[in-house]
PDB file of C-alpha atoms in Angstrom:
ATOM      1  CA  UNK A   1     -11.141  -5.552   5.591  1.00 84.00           C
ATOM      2  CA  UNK A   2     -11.198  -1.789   7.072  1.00 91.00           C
ATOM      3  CA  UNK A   3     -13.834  -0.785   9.304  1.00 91.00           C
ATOM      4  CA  UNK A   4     -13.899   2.642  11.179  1.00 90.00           C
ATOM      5  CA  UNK A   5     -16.500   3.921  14.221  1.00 92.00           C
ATOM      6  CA  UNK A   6     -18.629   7.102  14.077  1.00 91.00           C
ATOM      7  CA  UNK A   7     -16.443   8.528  16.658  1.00 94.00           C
ATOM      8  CA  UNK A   8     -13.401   8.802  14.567  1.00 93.00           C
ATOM      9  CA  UNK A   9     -15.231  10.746  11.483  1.00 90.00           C
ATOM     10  CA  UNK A  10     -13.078  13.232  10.580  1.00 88.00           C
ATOM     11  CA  UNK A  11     -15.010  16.763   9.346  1.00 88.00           C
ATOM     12  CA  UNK A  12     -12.995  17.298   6.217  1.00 83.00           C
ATOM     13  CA  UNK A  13     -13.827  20.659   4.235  1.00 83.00           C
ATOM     14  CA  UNK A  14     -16.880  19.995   1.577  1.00 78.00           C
ATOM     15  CA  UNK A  15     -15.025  21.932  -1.324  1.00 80.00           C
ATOM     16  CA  UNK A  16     -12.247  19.573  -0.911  1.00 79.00           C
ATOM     17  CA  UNK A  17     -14.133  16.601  -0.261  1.00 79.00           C
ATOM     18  CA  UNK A  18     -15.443  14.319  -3.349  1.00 81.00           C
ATOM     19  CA  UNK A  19     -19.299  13.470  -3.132  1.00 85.00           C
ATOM     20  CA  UNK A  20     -20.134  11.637  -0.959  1.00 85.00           C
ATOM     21  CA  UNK A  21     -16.593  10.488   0.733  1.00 86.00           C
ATOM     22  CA  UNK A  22     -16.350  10.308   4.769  1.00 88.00           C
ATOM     23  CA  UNK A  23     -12.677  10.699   6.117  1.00 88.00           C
ATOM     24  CA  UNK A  24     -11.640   8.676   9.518  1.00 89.00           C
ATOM     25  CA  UNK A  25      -8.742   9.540  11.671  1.00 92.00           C
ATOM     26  CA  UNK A  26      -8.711   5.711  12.677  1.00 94.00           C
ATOM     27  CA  UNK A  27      -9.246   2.488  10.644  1.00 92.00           C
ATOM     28  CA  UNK A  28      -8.939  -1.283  11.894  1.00 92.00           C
ATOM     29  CA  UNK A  29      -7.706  -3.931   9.871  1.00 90.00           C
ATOM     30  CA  UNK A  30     -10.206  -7.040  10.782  1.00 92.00           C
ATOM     31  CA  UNK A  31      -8.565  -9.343   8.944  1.00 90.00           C
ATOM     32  CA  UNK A  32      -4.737  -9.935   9.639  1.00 90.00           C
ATOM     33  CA  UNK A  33      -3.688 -10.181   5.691  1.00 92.00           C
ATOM     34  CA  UNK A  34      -1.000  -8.869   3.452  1.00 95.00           C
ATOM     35  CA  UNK A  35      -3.033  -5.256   2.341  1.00 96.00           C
ATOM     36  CA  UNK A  36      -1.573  -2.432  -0.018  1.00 97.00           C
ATOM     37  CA  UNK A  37      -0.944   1.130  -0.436  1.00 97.00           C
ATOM     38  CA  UNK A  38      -0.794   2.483  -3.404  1.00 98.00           C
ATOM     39  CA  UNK A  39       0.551   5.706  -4.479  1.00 96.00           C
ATOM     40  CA  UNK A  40      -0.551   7.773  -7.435  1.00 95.00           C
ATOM     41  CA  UNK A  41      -0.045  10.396  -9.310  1.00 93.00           C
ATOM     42  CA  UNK A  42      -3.294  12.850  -9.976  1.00 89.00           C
ATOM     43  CA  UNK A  43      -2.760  15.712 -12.331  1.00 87.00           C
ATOM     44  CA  UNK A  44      -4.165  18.445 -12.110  1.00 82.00           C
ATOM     45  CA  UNK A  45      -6.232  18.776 -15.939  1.00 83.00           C
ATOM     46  CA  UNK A  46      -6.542  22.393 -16.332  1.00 85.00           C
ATOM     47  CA  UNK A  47      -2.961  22.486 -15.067  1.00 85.00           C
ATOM     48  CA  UNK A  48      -0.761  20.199 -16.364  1.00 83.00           C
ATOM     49  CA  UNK A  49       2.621  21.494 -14.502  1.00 86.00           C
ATOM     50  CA  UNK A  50       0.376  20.778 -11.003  1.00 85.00           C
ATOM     51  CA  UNK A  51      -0.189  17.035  -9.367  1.00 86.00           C
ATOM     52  CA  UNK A  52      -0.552  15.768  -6.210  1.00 87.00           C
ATOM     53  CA  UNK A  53      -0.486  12.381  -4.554  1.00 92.00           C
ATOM     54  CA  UNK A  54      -2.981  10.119  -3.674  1.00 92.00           C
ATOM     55  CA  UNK A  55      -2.879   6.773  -1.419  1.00 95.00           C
ATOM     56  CA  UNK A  56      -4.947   4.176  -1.475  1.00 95.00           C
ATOM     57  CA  UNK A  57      -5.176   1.591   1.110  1.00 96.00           C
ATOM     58  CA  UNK A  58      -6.130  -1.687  -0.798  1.00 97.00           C
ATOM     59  CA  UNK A  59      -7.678  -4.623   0.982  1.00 94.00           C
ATOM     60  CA  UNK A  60      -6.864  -7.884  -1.421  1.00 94.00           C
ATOM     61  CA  UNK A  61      -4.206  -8.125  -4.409  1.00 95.00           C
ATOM     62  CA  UNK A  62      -7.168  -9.540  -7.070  1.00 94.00           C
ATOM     63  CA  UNK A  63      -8.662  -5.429  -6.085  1.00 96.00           C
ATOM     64  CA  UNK A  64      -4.956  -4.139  -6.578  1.00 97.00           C
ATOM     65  CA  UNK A  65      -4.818  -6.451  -9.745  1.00 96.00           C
ATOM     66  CA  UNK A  66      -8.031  -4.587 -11.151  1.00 96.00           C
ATOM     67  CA  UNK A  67      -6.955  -1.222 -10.435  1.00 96.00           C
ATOM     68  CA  UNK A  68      -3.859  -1.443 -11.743  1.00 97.00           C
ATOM     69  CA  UNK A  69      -5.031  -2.824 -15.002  1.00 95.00           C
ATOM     70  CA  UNK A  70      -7.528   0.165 -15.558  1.00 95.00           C
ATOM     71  CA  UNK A  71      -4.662   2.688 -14.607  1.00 93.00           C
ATOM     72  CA  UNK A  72      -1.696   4.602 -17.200  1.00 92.00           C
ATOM     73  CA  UNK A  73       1.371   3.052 -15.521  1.00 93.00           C
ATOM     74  CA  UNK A  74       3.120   6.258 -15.252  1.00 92.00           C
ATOM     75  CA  UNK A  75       0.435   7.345 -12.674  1.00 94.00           C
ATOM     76  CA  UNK A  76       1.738   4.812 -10.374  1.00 96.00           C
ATOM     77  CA  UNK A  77       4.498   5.565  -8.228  1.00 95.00           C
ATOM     78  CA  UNK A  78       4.525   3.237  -5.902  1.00 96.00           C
ATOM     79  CA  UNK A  79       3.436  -0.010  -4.115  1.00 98.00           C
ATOM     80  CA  UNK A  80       3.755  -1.317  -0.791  1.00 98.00           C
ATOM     81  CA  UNK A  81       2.083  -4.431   0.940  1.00 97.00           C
ATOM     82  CA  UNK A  82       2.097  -4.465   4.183  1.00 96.00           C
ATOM     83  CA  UNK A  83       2.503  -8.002   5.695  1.00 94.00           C
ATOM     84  CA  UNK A  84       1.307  -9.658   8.533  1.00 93.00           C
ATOM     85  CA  UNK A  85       3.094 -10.596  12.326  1.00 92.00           C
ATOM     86  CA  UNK A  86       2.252 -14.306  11.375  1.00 91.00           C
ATOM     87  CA  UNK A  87       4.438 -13.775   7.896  1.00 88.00           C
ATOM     88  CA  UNK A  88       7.419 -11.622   9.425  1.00 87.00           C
ATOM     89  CA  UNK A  89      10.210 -12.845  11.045  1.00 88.00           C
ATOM     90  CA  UNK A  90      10.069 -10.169  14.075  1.00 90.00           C
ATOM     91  CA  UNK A  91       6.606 -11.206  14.694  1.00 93.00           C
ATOM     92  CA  UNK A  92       5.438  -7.705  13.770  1.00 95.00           C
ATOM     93  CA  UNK A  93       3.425  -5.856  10.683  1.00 95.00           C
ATOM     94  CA  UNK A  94       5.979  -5.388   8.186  1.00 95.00           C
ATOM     95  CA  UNK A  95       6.449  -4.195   4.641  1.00 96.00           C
ATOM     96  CA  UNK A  96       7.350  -4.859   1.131  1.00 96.00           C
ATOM     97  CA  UNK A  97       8.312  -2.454  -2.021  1.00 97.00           C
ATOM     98  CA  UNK A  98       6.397  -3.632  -4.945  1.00 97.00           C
ATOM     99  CA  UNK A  99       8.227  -3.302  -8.297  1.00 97.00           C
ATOM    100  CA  UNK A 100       6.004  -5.735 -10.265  1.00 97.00           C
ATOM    101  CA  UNK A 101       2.549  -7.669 -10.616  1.00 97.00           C
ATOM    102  CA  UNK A 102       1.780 -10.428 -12.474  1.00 95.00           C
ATOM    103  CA  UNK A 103      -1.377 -12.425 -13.088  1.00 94.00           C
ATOM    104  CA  UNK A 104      -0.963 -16.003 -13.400  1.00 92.00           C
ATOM    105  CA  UNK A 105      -3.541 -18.172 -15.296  1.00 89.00           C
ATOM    106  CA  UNK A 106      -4.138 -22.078 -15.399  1.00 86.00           C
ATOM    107  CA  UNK A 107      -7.126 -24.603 -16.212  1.00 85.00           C
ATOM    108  CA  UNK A 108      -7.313 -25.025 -11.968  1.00 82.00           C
ATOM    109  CA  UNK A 109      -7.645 -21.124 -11.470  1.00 85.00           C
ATOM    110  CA  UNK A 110      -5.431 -17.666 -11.535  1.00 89.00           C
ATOM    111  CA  UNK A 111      -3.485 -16.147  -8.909  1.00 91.00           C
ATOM    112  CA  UNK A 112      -0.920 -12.902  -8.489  1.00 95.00           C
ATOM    113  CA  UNK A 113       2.681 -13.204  -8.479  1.00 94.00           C
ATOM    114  CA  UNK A 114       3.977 -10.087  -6.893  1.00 96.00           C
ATOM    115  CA  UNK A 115       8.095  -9.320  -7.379  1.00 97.00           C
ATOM    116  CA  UNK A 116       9.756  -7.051  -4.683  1.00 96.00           C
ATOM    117  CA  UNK A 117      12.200  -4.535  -5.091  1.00 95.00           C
ATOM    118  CA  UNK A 118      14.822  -7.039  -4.173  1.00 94.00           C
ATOM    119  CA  UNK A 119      13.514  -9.759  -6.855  1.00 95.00           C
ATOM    120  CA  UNK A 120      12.312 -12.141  -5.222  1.00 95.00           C
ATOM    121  CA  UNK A 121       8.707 -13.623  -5.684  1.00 94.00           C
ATOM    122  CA  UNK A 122       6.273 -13.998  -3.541  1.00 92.00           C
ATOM    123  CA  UNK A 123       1.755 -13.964  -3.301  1.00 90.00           C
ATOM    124  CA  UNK A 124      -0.326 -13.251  -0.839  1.00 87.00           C
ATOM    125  CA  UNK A 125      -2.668 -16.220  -0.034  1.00 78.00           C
ATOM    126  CA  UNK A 126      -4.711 -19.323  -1.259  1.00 71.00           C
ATOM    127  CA  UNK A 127      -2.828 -20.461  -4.705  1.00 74.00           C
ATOM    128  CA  UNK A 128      -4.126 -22.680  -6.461  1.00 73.00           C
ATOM    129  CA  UNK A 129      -1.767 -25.214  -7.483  1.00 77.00           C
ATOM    130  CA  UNK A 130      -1.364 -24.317 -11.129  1.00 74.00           C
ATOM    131  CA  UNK A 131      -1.465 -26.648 -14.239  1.00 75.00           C
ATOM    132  CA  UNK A 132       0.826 -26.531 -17.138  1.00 81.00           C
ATOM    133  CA  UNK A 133       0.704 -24.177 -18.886  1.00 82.00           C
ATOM    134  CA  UNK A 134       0.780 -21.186 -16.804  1.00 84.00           C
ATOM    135  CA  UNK A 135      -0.018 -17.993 -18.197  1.00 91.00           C
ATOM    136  CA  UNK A 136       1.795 -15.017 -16.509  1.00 91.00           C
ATOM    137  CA  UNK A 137       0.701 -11.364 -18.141  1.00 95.00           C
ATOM    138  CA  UNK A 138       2.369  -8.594 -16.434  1.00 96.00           C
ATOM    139  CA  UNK A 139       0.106  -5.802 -14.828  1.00 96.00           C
ATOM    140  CA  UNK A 140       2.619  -3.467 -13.673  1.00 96.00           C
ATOM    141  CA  UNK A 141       6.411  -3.089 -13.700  1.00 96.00           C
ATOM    142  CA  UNK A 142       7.486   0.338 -11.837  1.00 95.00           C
ATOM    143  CA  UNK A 143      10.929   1.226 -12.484  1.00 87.00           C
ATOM    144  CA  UNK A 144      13.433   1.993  -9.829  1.00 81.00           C
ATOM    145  CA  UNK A 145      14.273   5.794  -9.060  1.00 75.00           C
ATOM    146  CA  UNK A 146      16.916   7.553  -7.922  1.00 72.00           C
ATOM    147  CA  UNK A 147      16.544   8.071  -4.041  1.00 70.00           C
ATOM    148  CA  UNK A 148      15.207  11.947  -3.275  1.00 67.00           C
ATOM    149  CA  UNK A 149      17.632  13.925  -0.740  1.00 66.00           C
ATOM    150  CA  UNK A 150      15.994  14.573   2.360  1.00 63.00           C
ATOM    151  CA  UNK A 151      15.930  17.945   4.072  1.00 58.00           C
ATOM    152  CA  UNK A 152      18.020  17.985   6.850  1.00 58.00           C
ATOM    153  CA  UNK A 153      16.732  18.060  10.256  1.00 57.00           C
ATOM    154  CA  UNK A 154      18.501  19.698  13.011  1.00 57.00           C
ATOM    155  CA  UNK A 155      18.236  17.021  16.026  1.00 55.00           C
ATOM    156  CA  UNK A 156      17.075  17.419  19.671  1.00 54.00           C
ATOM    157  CA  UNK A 157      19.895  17.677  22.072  1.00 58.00           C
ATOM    158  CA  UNK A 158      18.634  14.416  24.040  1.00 54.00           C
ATOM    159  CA  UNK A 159      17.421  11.817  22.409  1.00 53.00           C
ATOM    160  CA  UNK A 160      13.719  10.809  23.221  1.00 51.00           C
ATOM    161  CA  UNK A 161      13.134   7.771  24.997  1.00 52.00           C
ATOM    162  CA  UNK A 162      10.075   6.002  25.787  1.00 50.00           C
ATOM    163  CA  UNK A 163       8.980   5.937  29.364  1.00 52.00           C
ATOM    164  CA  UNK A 164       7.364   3.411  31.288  1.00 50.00           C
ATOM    165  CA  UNK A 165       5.387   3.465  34.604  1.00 55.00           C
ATOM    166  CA  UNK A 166       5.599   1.195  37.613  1.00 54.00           C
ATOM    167  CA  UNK A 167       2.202   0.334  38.882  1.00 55.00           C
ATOM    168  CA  UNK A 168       2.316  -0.423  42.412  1.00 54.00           C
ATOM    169  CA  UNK A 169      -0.006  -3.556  43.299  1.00 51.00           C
TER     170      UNK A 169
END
């Protein structure tokens, strides 16, 4: 679902690096499907009081599904699929905050039920057309947070606007 060229390798530090990892300045999507990032919480073992946070760009929600099962919850901190033009009303790549994810289970197959911050329901492709009964075992749930302040920025005088060029035929 993400591919990257040789030309957009990024040299990233070895010491910092895992094993083996390459870094790109540039991926393409080559499929245009919901996708996720997913925010977590590493910390630190030999110091407890230190964390940082890592994203991780995830191509299909069975993949999220499986991660998320093999994670501590409280490591999570957030989800967000990203959504395609063809399932936005603007026409453009949009997004959704994840609070939940479900896996749903019938004789014809099992799907994910995703719940947004807002409540409402929603997957992200081919369901099968489930059979009573339906079992639904919750992955995830994150709960809500209080919004952080943001530092204050001083703005520009003039407000940046985008430029265009005429091109004389």
């Amino acid at each position: 679902m993400f591919v990257s060229q040789p030309e957009f390798e990024f040299s990233f530090p070895p010491e910092l690096a895992h094993p083996g990892s390459q870094h790109w300045r540039v991926v393409e999507l080559t499929l245009h499907a919901p996708w996720f990032l997913v925010s977590v919480e590493i910390v630190d073992a030999e110091h407890p009081d230190c964390s940082m946070t890592r994203t991780l760009c995830i191509a299909w929600d069975t993949d999220l599904a499986e991660l998320l099962s093999t994670m501590e919850p409280h490591q999570v901190k957030g989800i967000v699929c990203m959504m395609p033009a063809w399932q936005s009303v603007t026409g453009q790549w949009t997004s959704r905050e994840i609070r939940e994810v479900w896996r749903c289970r019938s004789a014809v197959g099992h799907s994910i039920v995703l719940v947004d911050t807002v409540g409402e329901k929603f997957d992200c492709g081919m369901v099968p057309d489930h059979e009573q009964p339906i079992e639904q075992d919750l992955i995830l749930r994150i709960e809500p947070t209080e919004p952080r302040q943001r530092h204050r920025t001083i703005p520009s005088r003039r407000p940046r606007r985008a430029k265009t060029r005429k091109v004389s035929a």
